[in-house]
mmCIF file of C-alpha atoms in Angstrom:
data_model
loop_
_atom_site.group_PDB
_atom_site.id
_atom_site.type_symbol
_atom_site.label_atom_id
_atom_site.label_comp_id
_atom_site.label_asym_id
_atom_site.label_seq_id
_atom_site.Cartn_x
_atom_site.Cartn_y
_atom_site.Cartn_z
ATOM 1 C CA UNK A 111 50.221 19.567 -26.178
ATOM 2 C CA UNK A 112 48.129 15.465 -26.220
ATOM 3 C CA UNK A 113 47.729 16.247 -22.323
ATOM 4 C CA UNK A 114 46.382 20.077 -23.541
ATOM 5 C CA UNK A 115 43.949 18.618 -26.261
ATOM 6 C CA UNK A 116 42.848 15.638 -24.393
ATOM 7 C CA UNK A 117 40.845 18.619 -23.023
ATOM 8 C CA UNK A 118 39.609 20.381 -25.614
ATOM 9 C CA UNK A 119 38.531 17.178 -27.281
ATOM 10 C CA UNK A 120 35.593 15.135 -28.429
ATOM 11 C CA UNK A 121 33.666 12.522 -25.776
ATOM 12 C CA UNK A 122 34.352 9.767 -26.572
ATOM 13 C CA UNK A 123 38.342 11.241 -26.463
ATOM 14 C CA UNK A 124 38.016 12.442 -23.676
ATOM 15 C CA UNK A 125 36.454 9.039 -22.258
ATOM 16 C CA UNK A 126 39.103 6.660 -23.511
ATOM 17 C CA UNK A 127 42.070 9.133 -22.889
ATOM 18 C CA UNK A 128 44.312 7.107 -20.772
ATOM 19 C CA UNK A 129 45.490 10.473 -19.481
ATOM 20 C CA UNK A 130 42.196 12.993 -18.700
ATOM 21 C CA UNK A 131 41.583 14.656 -15.990
ATOM 22 C CA UNK A 132 38.721 15.025 -16.006
ATOM 23 C CA UNK A 133 35.704 12.385 -15.179
ATOM 24 C CA UNK A 134 32.387 12.376 -17.397
ATOM 25 C CA UNK A 135 29.469 10.283 -15.505
ATOM 26 C CA UNK A 136 26.972 8.219 -17.539
ATOM 27 C CA UNK A 137 26.557 9.364 -21.434
ATOM 28 C CA UNK A 138 25.438 12.908 -22.025
ATOM 29 C CA UNK A 139 27.662 15.697 -22.346
ATOM 30 C CA UNK A 140 27.029 19.417 -21.609
ATOM 31 C CA UNK A 141 28.800 21.826 -23.319
ATOM 32 C CA UNK A 142 31.341 24.528 -21.524
ATOM 33 C CA UNK A 143 30.592 27.669 -23.525
ATOM 34 C CA UNK A 144 33.897 29.646 -21.088
ATOM 35 C CA UNK A 145 35.835 27.517 -22.974
ATOM 36 C CA UNK A 146 33.906 28.680 -26.253
ATOM 37 C CA UNK A 147 34.868 31.429 -28.685
ATOM 38 C CA UNK A 148 31.395 31.420 -30.243
ATOM 39 C CA UNK A 149 32.008 34.883 -32.651
ATOM 40 C CA UNK A 150 34.051 32.205 -35.021
ATOM 41 C CA UNK A 151 31.561 29.065 -34.546
ATOM 42 C CA UNK A 152 28.531 31.602 -35.611
ATOM 43 C CA UNK A 153 31.051 32.961 -37.893
ATOM 44 C CA UNK A 154 31.713 29.193 -39.573
ATOM 45 C CA UNK A 155 28.575 28.420 -39.736
ATOM 46 C CA UNK A 156 26.994 32.011 -41.142
ATOM 47 C CA UNK A 157 29.002 31.118 -43.695
ATOM 48 C CA UNK A 158 28.324 30.484 -46.439
ATOM 49 C CA UNK A 159 30.915 31.019 -49.111
ATOM 50 C CA UNK A 160 32.008 27.248 -51.089
ATOM 51 C CA UNK A 161 35.330 26.970 -50.442
ATOM 52 C CA UNK A 162 37.984 25.999 -53.445
ATOM 53 C CA UNK A 163 40.942 24.181 -52.989
ATOM 54 C CA UNK A 164 43.344 25.534 -55.892
ATOM 55 C CA UNK A 165 45.645 22.538 -57.749
ATOM 56 C CA UNK A 166 48.519 25.781 -57.139
ATOM 57 C CA UNK A 167 49.440 24.743 -53.543
ATOM 58 C CA UNK A 168 50.292 21.338 -51.894
ATOM 59 C CA UNK A 169 49.530 19.232 -48.806
ATOM 60 C CA UNK A 170 51.661 19.977 -46.584
ATOM 61 C CA UNK A 171 50.968 24.409 -47.231
ATOM 62 C CA UNK A 172 46.582 23.720 -46.720
ATOM 63 C CA UNK A 173 47.071 21.864 -43.902
ATOM 64 C CA UNK A 174 49.550 23.647 -41.943
ATOM 65 C CA UNK A 175 46.384 26.625 -42.689
ATOM 66 C CA UNK A 176 44.072 24.646 -41.942
ATOM 67 C CA UNK A 177 46.091 24.507 -39.184
ATOM 68 C CA UNK A 178 46.074 28.122 -37.987
ATOM 69 C CA UNK A 179 42.459 28.836 -38.545
ATOM 70 C CA UNK A 180 41.435 26.121 -36.312
ATOM 71 C CA UNK A 181 43.173 27.522 -33.143
ATOM 72 C CA UNK A 182 41.379 30.096 -31.137
ATOM 73 C CA UNK A 183 43.691 33.622 -29.747
ATOM 74 C CA UNK A 184 44.359 31.559 -26.949
ATOM 75 C CA UNK A 185 46.543 28.189 -30.030
ATOM 76 C CA UNK A 186 44.916 25.999 -28.402
ATOM 77 C CA UNK A 187 42.430 23.557 -31.176
ATOM 78 C CA UNK A 188 39.500 25.319 -31.496
ATOM 79 C CA UNK A 189 36.356 23.376 -31.302
ATOM 80 C CA UNK A 190 32.431 25.295 -31.768
ATOM 81 C CA UNK A 191 31.489 22.830 -28.619
ATOM 82 C CA UNK A 192 33.960 22.175 -26.322
ATOM 83 C CA UNK A 193 33.332 19.191 -23.923
ATOM 84 C CA UNK A 194 34.941 19.293 -20.085
ATOM 85 C CA UNK A 195 34.243 17.653 -17.204
ATOM 86 C CA UNK A 196 34.306 17.456 -14.066
ATOM 87 C CA UNK A 197 37.823 16.439 -11.947
ATOM 88 C CA UNK A 198 38.286 13.479 -11.232
ATOM 89 C CA UNK A 199 37.911 12.078 -7.513
ATOM 90 C CA UNK A 200 37.953 8.542 -5.848
ATOM 91 C CA UNK A 201 34.038 8.095 -6.053
ATOM 92 C CA UNK A 202 32.781 6.024 -8.096
ATOM 93 C CA UNK A 203 31.056 7.667 -11.339
ATOM 94 C CA UNK A 204 27.346 7.406 -11.323
ATOM 95 C CA UNK A 205 25.898 4.705 -12.455
ATOM 96 C CA UNK A 206 22.585 3.884 -13.556
ATOM 97 C CA UNK A 207 18.692 3.060 -11.799
ATOM 98 C CA UNK A 208 18.479 0.092 -12.542
ATOM 99 C CA UNK A 209 22.422 -0.989 -11.497
ATOM 100 C CA UNK A 210 21.899 0.803 -7.906
ATOM 101 C CA UNK A 211 18.471 -0.239 -7.243
ATOM 102 C CA UNK A 212 19.749 -4.163 -7.517
ATOM 103 C CA UNK A 213 22.222 -2.619 -5.352
ATOM 104 C CA UNK A 214 20.015 -2.063 -2.572
ATOM 105 C CA UNK A 215 18.047 -4.556 -3.218
ATOM 106 C CA UNK A 216 21.128 -6.149 -2.142
ATOM 107 C CA UNK A 217 22.165 -4.329 0.373
ATOM 108 C CA UNK A 218 18.352 -4.470 1.957
ATOM 109 C CA UNK A 219 18.528 -8.143 1.581
ATOM 110 C CA UNK A 220 22.162 -8.152 3.582
ATOM 111 C CA UNK A 221 20.718 -6.156 6.365
ATOM 112 C CA UNK A 222 17.458 -8.288 6.448
ATOM 113 C CA UNK A 223 19.401 -11.332 6.654
ATOM 114 C CA UNK A 224 21.832 -10.026 9.994
ATOM 115 C CA UNK A 225 18.852 -9.333 11.309
ATOM 116 C CA UNK A 226 18.641 -11.161 14.969
ATOM 117 C CA UNK A 227 16.320 -13.163 16.142
ATOM 118 C CA UNK A 228 13.918 -12.012 19.092
ATOM 119 C CA UNK A 229 14.323 -15.062 21.634
ATOM 120 C CA UNK A 230 11.148 -14.396 23.637
ATOM 121 C CA UNK A 231 12.210 -15.273 27.909
ATOM 122 C CA UNK A 232 12.120 -18.219 29.369
ATOM 123 C CA UNK A 233 9.118 -16.992 32.647
ATOM 124 C CA UNK A 234 8.289 -14.099 33.568
ATOM 125 C CA UNK A 235 9.888 -11.171 35.433
ATOM 126 C CA UNK A 236 7.894 -10.493 38.141
ATOM 127 C CA UNK A 237 5.157 -12.080 40.175
ATOM 128 C CA UNK A 238 3.888 -10.912 42.167
ATOM 129 C CA UNK A 239 0.377 -12.149 44.368
ATOM 130 C CA UNK A 240 -2.844 -10.109 43.619
ATOM 131 C CA UNK A 241 -4.838 -12.165 46.538
ATOM 132 C CA UNK A 242 -8.522 -11.532 45.898
ATOM 133 C CA UNK A 243 -8.692 -10.327 41.833
ATOM 134 C CA UNK A 244 -11.358 -11.027 41.266
ATOM 135 C CA UNK A 245 -12.176 -13.552 38.029
ATOM 136 C CA UNK A 246 -14.423 -12.264 36.377
ATOM 137 C CA UNK A 247 -14.538 -12.362 32.729
ATOM 138 C CA UNK A 248 -16.716 -8.743 31.890
ATOM 139 C CA UNK A 249 -15.015 -6.533 34.734
ATOM 140 C CA UNK A 250 -11.200 -4.466 34.771
ATOM 141 C CA UNK A 251 -10.222 -3.829 37.100
ATOM 142 C CA UNK A 252 -6.232 -2.918 35.713
ATOM 143 C CA UNK A 253 -4.475 0.077 34.227
ATOM 144 C CA UNK A 254 -0.945 0.930 33.609
ATOM 145 C CA UNK A 255 -0.327 4.851 33.548
ATOM 146 C CA UNK A 256 2.109 7.057 31.623
ATOM 147 C CA UNK A 257 3.147 8.265 35.044
ATOM 148 C CA UNK A 258 4.773 3.880 35.455
ATOM 149 C CA UNK A 259 1.786 3.041 38.454
ATOM 150 C CA UNK A 260 -0.630 0.726 37.713
ATOM 151 C CA UNK A 261 -3.218 0.498 39.570
ATOM 152 C CA UNK A 262 -5.801 -3.133 40.101
ATOM 153 C CA UNK A 263 -7.976 -3.580 42.121
ATOM 154 C CA UNK A 264 -8.015 -7.112 44.546
ATOM 155 C CA UNK A 265 -11.882 -7.512 45.811
ATOM 156 C CA UNK A 266 -12.902 -4.168 47.902
ATOM 157 C CA UNK A 267 -9.488 -2.807 47.681
ATOM 158 C CA UNK A 268 -7.384 -0.967 45.129
ATOM 159 C CA UNK A 269 -4.221 -1.072 44.808
ATOM 160 C CA UNK A 270 -0.813 1.701 43.443
ATOM 161 C CA UNK A 271 2.191 -0.015 41.973
ATOM 162 C CA UNK A 272 4.555 1.927 41.657
ATOM 163 C CA UNK A 273 7.559 0.298 39.136
ATOM 164 C CA UNK A 274 10.193 2.241 39.418
ATOM 165 C CA UNK A 275 10.629 2.007 43.242
ATOM 166 C CA UNK A 276 8.214 -1.288 43.642
ATOM 167 C CA UNK A 277 6.425 1.008 46.073
ATOM 168 C CA UNK A 278 2.821 -0.306 47.182
ATOM 169 C CA UNK A 279 -0.442 2.524 48.342
ATOM 170 C CA UNK A 280 -3.492 1.419 49.248
ATOM 171 C CA UNK A 281 -6.130 4.298 47.326
ATOM 172 C CA UNK A 282 -9.003 2.681 48.144
ATOM 173 C CA UNK A 283 -11.084 0.789 50.345
ATOM 174 C CA UNK A 284 -14.922 -0.556 49.729
ATOM 175 C CA UNK A 285 -16.666 -1.006 53.378
ATOM 176 C CA UNK A 286 -20.077 -2.340 51.113
ATOM 177 C CA UNK A 287 -19.768 -6.510 51.229
ATOM 178 C CA UNK A 288 -21.739 -5.863 48.480
ATOM 179 C CA UNK A 289 -20.494 -3.252 46.180
ATOM 180 C CA UNK A 290 -15.756 -3.089 44.730
ATOM 181 C CA UNK A 291 -14.509 -1.457 41.784
ATOM 182 C CA UNK A 292 -15.243 -3.861 39.085
ATOM 183 C CA UNK A 293 -13.040 -0.425 36.211
ATOM 184 C CA UNK A 294 -10.024 1.268 36.631
ATOM 185 C CA UNK A 295 -8.196 2.949 34.373
ATOM 186 C CA UNK A 296 -5.953 6.438 33.523
ATOM 187 C CA UNK A 297 -6.968 10.015 31.935
ATOM 188 C CA UNK A 298 -4.123 10.392 29.211
ATOM 189 C CA UNK A 299 -2.407 11.991 31.400
ATOM 190 C CA UNK A 300 -1.781 9.597 34.660
ATOM 191 C CA UNK A 301 -2.985 12.618 36.405
ATOM 192 C CA UNK A 302 -6.682 10.804 37.810
ATOM 193 C CA UNK A 303 -7.467 6.832 37.874
ATOM 194 C CA UNK A 304 -11.234 7.051 36.903
ATOM 195 C CA UNK A 305 -12.860 3.663 38.791
ATOM 196 C CA UNK A 306 -16.347 1.724 38.465
ATOM 197 C CA UNK A 307 -18.215 0.392 40.470
ATOM 198 C CA UNK A 308 -20.179 -2.820 40.517
ATOM 199 C CA UNK A 309 -22.863 -0.908 42.596
ATOM 200 C CA UNK A 310 -22.904 1.633 39.238
ATOM 201 C CA UNK A 311 -21.342 5.061 41.121
ATOM 202 C CA UNK A 312 -18.037 5.822 39.202
ATOM 203 C CA UNK A 313 -15.256 8.078 40.813
ATOM 204 C CA UNK A 314 -12.264 10.279 39.693
ATOM 205 C CA UNK A 315 -9.635 10.250 42.804
ATOM 206 C CA UNK A 316 -6.082 12.530 41.692
ATOM 207 C CA UNK A 317 -3.013 10.734 41.834
ATOM 208 C CA UNK A 318 -0.777 12.415 44.141
ATOM 209 C CA UNK A 319 -2.953 13.532 46.717
ATOM 210 C CA UNK A 320 -5.179 10.411 47.168
ATOM 211 C CA UNK A 321 -8.495 12.233 47.349
ATOM 212 C CA UNK A 322 -12.005 11.632 45.674
ATOM 213 C CA UNK A 323 -12.677 14.551 43.478
ATOM 214 C CA UNK A 324 -15.480 14.122 42.160
ATOM 215 C CA UNK A 325 -18.321 11.608 41.808
ATOM 216 C CA UNK A 326 -21.079 10.269 38.762
ATOM 217 C CA UNK A 327 -24.810 8.082 39.190
ATOM 218 C CA UNK A 328 -25.402 8.211 36.175
ATOM 219 C CA UNK A 329 -25.976 4.605 35.410
ATOM 220 C CA UNK A 330 -27.864 1.891 36.785
ATOM 221 C CA UNK A 331 -26.052 -1.449 37.166
ATOM 222 C CA UNK A 332 -22.455 -2.380 37.448
ATOM 223 C CA UNK A 333 -19.618 -0.580 35.720
ATOM 224 C CA UNK A 334 -17.690 -3.252 33.752
ATOM 225 C CA UNK A 335 -15.278 -0.682 31.024
ATOM 226 C CA UNK A 336 -14.043 2.664 30.849
ATOM 227 C CA UNK A 337 -12.043 5.124 28.564
ATOM 228 C CA UNK A 338 -10.545 8.493 28.212
ATOM 229 C CA UNK A 339 -10.132 10.611 25.179
ATOM 230 C CA UNK A 340 -8.705 13.961 26.606
ATOM 231 C CA UNK A 341 -11.269 15.365 28.723
ATOM 232 C CA UNK A 342 -14.462 12.825 28.051
ATOM 233 C CA UNK A 343 -14.091 10.058 30.495
ATOM 234 C CA UNK A 344 -16.806 6.808 28.948
ATOM 235 C CA UNK A 345 -18.339 3.401 30.620
ATOM 236 C CA UNK A 346 -20.173 1.425 29.581
ATOM 237 C CA UNK A 347 -22.241 -0.440 31.500
ATOM 238 C CA UNK A 348 -24.545 -4.418 32.366
ATOM 239 C CA UNK A 349 -27.397 -1.327 32.701
ATOM 240 C CA UNK A 350 -26.070 -1.239 27.871
ATOM 241 C CA UNK A 351 -25.725 1.277 28.180
ATOM 242 C CA UNK A 352 -22.829 3.829 26.237
ATOM 243 C CA UNK A 353 -21.800 7.539 29.252
ATOM 244 C CA UNK A 354 -19.910 10.080 27.115
ATOM 245 C CA UNK A 355 -19.403 12.174 30.237
ATOM 246 C CA UNK A 356 -17.220 15.294 30.048
ATOM 247 C CA UNK A 357 -15.690 15.733 33.434
ATOM 248 C CA UNK A 358 -15.185 19.330 32.864
ATOM 249 C CA UNK A 359 -18.700 20.461 33.353
ATOM 250 C CA UNK A 360 -20.812 20.573 36.513
ATOM 251 C CA UNK A 361 -24.189 18.614 34.066
ATOM 252 C CA UNK A 362 -20.980 15.581 32.486
ATOM 253 C CA UNK A 363 -23.638 14.225 30.846
ATOM 254 C CA UNK A 364 -22.478 14.616 27.795
ATOM 255 C CA UNK A 365 -24.461 11.873 25.512
ATOM 256 C CA UNK A 366 -25.631 8.546 24.910
ATOM 257 C CA UNK A 367 -25.413 5.630 23.175
ATOM 258 C CA UNK A 368 -28.324 2.876 23.318
ATOM 259 C CA UNK A 369 -27.639 0.423 21.349
ATOM 260 C CA UNK A 370 -26.201 -2.120 22.843
ATOM 261 C CA UNK A 371 -28.555 -4.847 24.155
ATOM 262 C CA UNK A 372 -26.891 -6.876 26.985
ATOM 263 C CA UNK A 373 -23.924 -5.409 29.042
ATOM 264 C CA UNK A 374 -21.178 -3.451 27.478
ATOM 265 C CA UNK A 375 -18.117 -4.949 28.921
ATOM 266 C CA UNK A 376 -14.935 -2.841 26.259
ATOM 267 C CA UNK A 377 -14.751 0.386 25.119
ATOM 268 C CA UNK A 378 -11.303 1.087 23.084
ATOM 269 C CA UNK A 379 -10.874 5.105 22.302
ATOM 270 C CA UNK A 380 -8.781 5.022 18.578
ATOM 271 C CA UNK A 381 -6.000 7.017 19.077
ATOM 272 C CA UNK A 382 -5.996 10.460 17.439
ATOM 273 C CA UNK A 383 -9.111 10.213 20.058
ATOM 274 C CA UNK A 384 -12.207 10.485 16.672
ATOM 275 C CA UNK A 385 -12.907 6.667 16.830
ATOM 276 C CA UNK A 386 -14.513 5.065 20.063
ATOM 277 C CA UNK A 387 -15.850 1.074 20.002
ATOM 278 C CA UNK A 388 -17.230 -0.970 21.505
ATOM 279 C CA UNK A 389 -18.019 -4.436 22.341
ATOM 280 C CA UNK A 390 -19.979 -6.177 25.116
ATOM 281 C CA UNK A 391 -21.808 -9.354 26.022
ATOM 282 C CA UNK A 392 -24.506 -9.353 22.560
ATOM 283 C CA UNK A 393 -21.696 -10.646 21.268
ATOM 284 C CA UNK A 394 -22.103 -7.420 19.036
ATOM 285 C CA UNK A 395 -19.362 -4.497 18.405
ATOM 286 C CA UNK A 396 -20.102 -1.270 17.306
ATOM 287 C CA UNK A 397 -17.645 1.511 15.889
ATOM 288 C CA UNK A 398 -18.859 5.536 16.519
ATOM 289 C CA UNK A 399 -18.034 8.556 15.295
ATOM 290 C CA UNK A 400 -17.081 10.996 17.990
ATOM 291 C CA UNK A 401 -19.050 13.973 16.653
ATOM 292 C CA UNK A 402 -22.283 12.530 15.631
ATOM 293 C CA UNK A 403 -22.436 10.049 19.652
ATOM 294 C CA UNK A 404 -26.318 9.846 19.064
ATOM 295 C CA UNK A 405 -27.881 5.884 19.329
ATOM 296 C CA UNK A 406 -28.471 5.507 15.836
ATOM 297 C CA UNK A 407 -25.082 6.686 14.133
ATOM 298 C CA UNK A 408 -22.648 4.644 14.610
ATOM 299 C CA UNK A 409 -20.279 3.699 11.950
ATOM 300 C CA UNK A 410 -20.343 0.160 11.920
ATOM 301 C CA UNK A 411 -21.585 -2.240 13.487
ATOM 302 C CA UNK A 412 -20.300 -6.111 13.274
ATOM 303 C CA UNK A 413 -22.464 -9.238 14.140
ATOM 304 C CA UNK A 414 -20.134 -12.351 13.450
ATOM 305 C CA UNK A 415 -17.878 -12.963 16.565
ATOM 306 C CA UNK A 416 -20.302 -15.557 18.434
ATOM 307 C CA UNK A 417 -19.430 -14.299 22.181
ATOM 308 C CA UNK A 418 -19.139 -11.776 24.194
ATOM 309 C CA UNK A 419 -16.190 -9.383 22.605
ATOM 310 C CA UNK A 420 -14.259 -7.399 26.181
ATOM 311 C CA UNK A 421 -10.377 -7.218 23.926
ATOM 312 C CA UNK A 422 -10.794 -4.326 22.558
ATOM 313 C CA UNK A 423 -7.450 -2.708 20.275
ATOM 314 C CA UNK A 424 -6.182 -0.443 17.414
ATOM 315 C CA UNK A 425 -3.738 -0.776 15.390
ATOM 316 C CA UNK A 426 -1.341 4.467 12.998
ATOM 317 C CA UNK A 427 -1.537 -2.932 13.198
ATOM 318 C CA UNK A 428 -10.487 -16.413 18.834
ATOM 319 C CA UNK A 429 -10.513 -18.673 22.573
ATOM 320 C CA UNK A 430 -12.029 -16.251 25.227
ATOM 321 C CA UNK A 431 -9.836 -13.601 24.172
ATOM 322 C CA UNK A 432 -8.842 -10.930 27.289
ATOM 323 C CA UNK A 433 -7.727 -8.747 26.856
ATOM 324 C CA UNK A 434 -4.710 -7.614 23.704
ATOM 325 C CA UNK A 435 -1.675 -5.400 23.515
ATOM 326 C CA UNK A 436 -0.378 -4.053 20.414
ATOM 327 C CA UNK A 437 4.450 -4.304 20.051
ATOM 328 C CA UNK A 438 5.943 -0.834 19.846
ATOM 329 C CA UNK A 439 9.283 -1.825 18.863
ATOM 330 C CA UNK A 440 7.721 -4.352 16.982
ATOM 331 C CA UNK A 441 5.320 -5.547 14.002
ATOM 332 C CA UNK A 442 3.598 -7.632 17.107
ATOM 333 C CA UNK A 443 0.201 -8.093 18.538
ATOM 334 C CA UNK A 444 0.087 -9.932 22.599
ATOM 335 C CA UNK A 445 -3.920 -11.597 22.984
ATOM 336 C CA UNK A 446 -4.327 -13.150 26.388
ATOM 337 C CA UNK A 447 -6.643 -16.022 26.476
ATOM 338 C CA UNK A 448 -8.828 -17.478 29.093
ATOM 339 C CA UNK A 449 -11.560 -20.458 28.745
ATOM 340 C CA UNK A 450 -11.149 -22.468 24.589
ATOM 341 C CA UNK A 451 -11.236 -25.260 23.924
ATOM 342 C CA UNK A 452 -8.010 -25.868 22.370
ATOM 343 C CA UNK A 453 -5.028 -26.847 25.469
ATOM 344 C CA UNK A 454 -3.143 -24.999 22.449
ATOM 345 C CA UNK A 455 -4.053 -21.396 24.338
ATOM 346 C CA UNK A 456 -5.901 -21.879 27.084
ATOM 347 C CA UNK A 457 -4.748 -19.290 30.071
ATOM 348 C CA UNK A 458 -1.835 -18.508 27.444
ATOM 349 C CA UNK A 459 -0.431 -14.862 26.158
ATOM 350 C CA UNK A 460 0.325 -15.346 22.106
ATOM 351 C CA UNK A 461 2.143 -13.491 20.066
ATOM 352 C CA UNK A 462 1.385 -13.026 16.337
ATOM 353 C CA UNK A 463 3.056 -11.105 13.905
ATOM 354 C CA UNK A 464 1.056 -8.356 11.710
ATOM 355 C CA UNK A 465 -0.466 -8.713 9.117
ATOM 356 C CA UNK A 466 0.342 -12.363 8.627
ATOM 357 C CA UNK A 467 -1.018 -13.619 12.465
ATOM 358 C CA UNK A 468 1.482 -16.171 12.919
ATOM 359 C CA UNK A 469 2.204 -17.247 15.969
ATOM 360 C CA UNK A 470 5.816 -15.681 17.833
ATOM 361 C CA UNK A 471 5.397 -17.688 21.077
ATOM 362 C CA UNK A 472 3.469 -18.647 23.755
ATOM 363 C CA UNK A 473 3.959 -17.826 27.429
ATOM 364 C CA UNK A 474 1.430 -19.654 29.896
ATOM 365 C CA UNK A 475 2.495 -19.618 33.725
ATOM 366 C CA UNK A 476 -0.322 -18.834 34.685
ATOM 367 C CA UNK A 477 -2.680 -21.812 35.693
ATOM 368 C CA UNK A 478 -6.254 -20.089 35.618
ATOM 369 C CA UNK A 479 -7.765 -17.910 32.225
ATOM 370 C CA UNK A 480 -5.996 -14.211 32.284
ATOM 371 C CA UNK A 481 -8.183 -11.921 33.141
ATOM 372 C CA UNK A 482 -6.980 -8.439 32.443
ATOM 373 C CA UNK A 483 -3.015 -7.477 30.762
ATOM 374 C CA UNK A 484 -1.757 -3.685 30.901
ATOM 375 C CA UNK A 485 1.595 -2.004 29.191
ATOM 376 C CA UNK A 486 3.680 0.010 30.441
ATOM 377 C CA UNK A 487 3.786 3.138 29.224
ATOM 378 C CA UNK A 488 7.356 2.650 27.538
ATOM 379 C CA UNK A 489 6.274 -0.667 25.449
ATOM 380 C CA UNK A 490 8.225 -3.239 27.855
ATOM 381 C CA UNK A 491 7.324 -5.160 29.687
ATOM 382 C CA UNK A 492 3.759 -6.499 29.915
ATOM 383 C CA UNK A 493 2.293 -7.122 32.830
ATOM 384 C CA UNK A 494 -0.873 -10.026 33.039
ATOM 385 C CA UNK A 495 -3.272 -10.229 35.784
ATOM 386 C CA UNK A 496 -5.258 -14.368 36.241
ATOM 387 C CA UNK A 497 -7.171 -15.704 37.516
ATOM 388 C CA UNK A 498 -4.464 -18.256 39.627
ATOM 389 C CA UNK A 499 -4.874 -14.585 41.670
ATOM 390 C CA UNK A 500 -1.124 -13.414 40.308
ATOM 391 C CA UNK A 501 0.492 -9.997 38.919
ATOM 392 C CA UNK A 502 2.999 -11.379 35.952
ATOM 393 C CA UNK A 503 5.244 -9.045 34.355
ATOM 394 C CA UNK A 504 6.978 -10.532 31.079
ATOM 395 C CA UNK A 505 9.603 -8.691 29.161
ATOM 396 C CA UNK A 506 8.613 -9.218 26.232
ATOM 397 C CA UNK A 507 8.087 -5.827 23.820
ATOM 398 C CA UNK A 508 11.530 -4.414 23.489
ATOM 399 C CA UNK A 509 14.165 -4.863 20.792
ATOM 400 C CA UNK A 510 16.579 -7.638 20.033
ATOM 401 C CA UNK A 511 18.992 -8.749 22.134
ATOM 402 C CA UNK A 512 22.194 -10.921 21.482
ATOM 403 C CA UNK A 513 23.175 -12.394 25.189
ATOM 404 C CA UNK A 514 21.838 -10.455 26.743
ATOM 405 C CA UNK A 515 21.055 -11.212 30.929
ATOM 406 C CA UNK A 516 17.575 -9.301 32.032
ATOM 407 C CA UNK A 517 18.947 -7.011 35.369
ATOM 408 C CA UNK A 518 14.956 -8.747 36.740
ATOM 409 C CA UNK A 519 16.790 -12.524 35.591
ATOM 410 C CA UNK A 520 16.885 -13.399 38.887
ATOM 411 C CA UNK A 521 13.228 -13.247 39.509
ATOM 412 C CA UNK A 522 12.501 -15.546 37.568
ATOM 413 C CA UNK A 523 12.030 -18.485 39.992
ATOM 414 C CA UNK A 524 9.483 -19.280 42.046
ATOM 415 C CA UNK A 525 9.968 -16.000 44.550
ATOM 416 C CA UNK A 526 6.885 -13.756 45.346
ATOM 417 C CA UNK A 527 6.737 -10.869 46.412
ATOM 418 C CA UNK A 528 3.191 -9.526 48.091
ATOM 419 C CA UNK A 529 1.502 -6.591 46.127
ATOM 420 C CA UNK A 530 -0.630 -5.801 49.275
#
């Protein structure tokens, strides 16, 4: 009878009863309507008759009568509000919000402490000879496409290096000794390679057939930088102009921007393709809205630089900075440097945490200034081209690993592989 009564008693009793078969989490109790005799409850609530106590009944009879009147039809103790919890289980009861937040904070702190710190490699993963690469700060002659093919111009030749099978293919050679590629860029689908030249022409090459498919001659001087935005190819030149080419149209010039006063040496479209950043040898940085491409409608103009603005990278994260690449696996950014008054970053690759910009480490294997950097499609490897005529591959953007030996560790010695 004790166990039966505990099932229909008050919340306090149900909480404290050692034989209760139900859990009552928290301090809120909701009546169980299916266990209540609502007709009897209504009668007791609406009956205004004042109970009279007759001296003819002794206390024993009165208690027995009260027990009879307070039992329901099944013989269980009648209660106007019957509380019942959920069947007991092994799970912990619900705790207060504050306690839950404290536990979450402890778990987060513990997980942060258990994260293994990243270790930078002591050297490059591979070294390729880059003989005849132009030691020119203003050119941009290397780009790594989504097809895992690295395009790099070495003097009058342009080579394609397949990072998957390590094969090298010469795409083109320029016979004119006064002309050579000064900028390259893969299209977003990696089917077309854009090549800008010192003598102002701009070419589109089919990567699969290695054939020239189109040629533009809208600039008057060398093309130092090119950047794709869908079917629009943007080129910047020493003639100080920026031209947006619609490669689908017969009349290719979609718009022309004339804001820089000196050579345009840096172009970068935002990931969404709605904003363009341009940098020039006039030390200015312009931000353009793709829907308002005219020379008088730039969004912003920044004048704080004291040297040419070439290295541009958009973040959905100065010495002579020659290149920037965002780490896709960690909140970091890689900067490539050339000449500097400080020997700490001269000719080095530097990795910085974002947004604190604390230095993670430096790599100083190049013996001359770094000219270009590009990132592999999977975001794990970065290649740098230096004035020392080498291409160096760095596995520095990958996720943290513990005692993991790279399959390319055997190449960390002085071994070199000719690109040509």
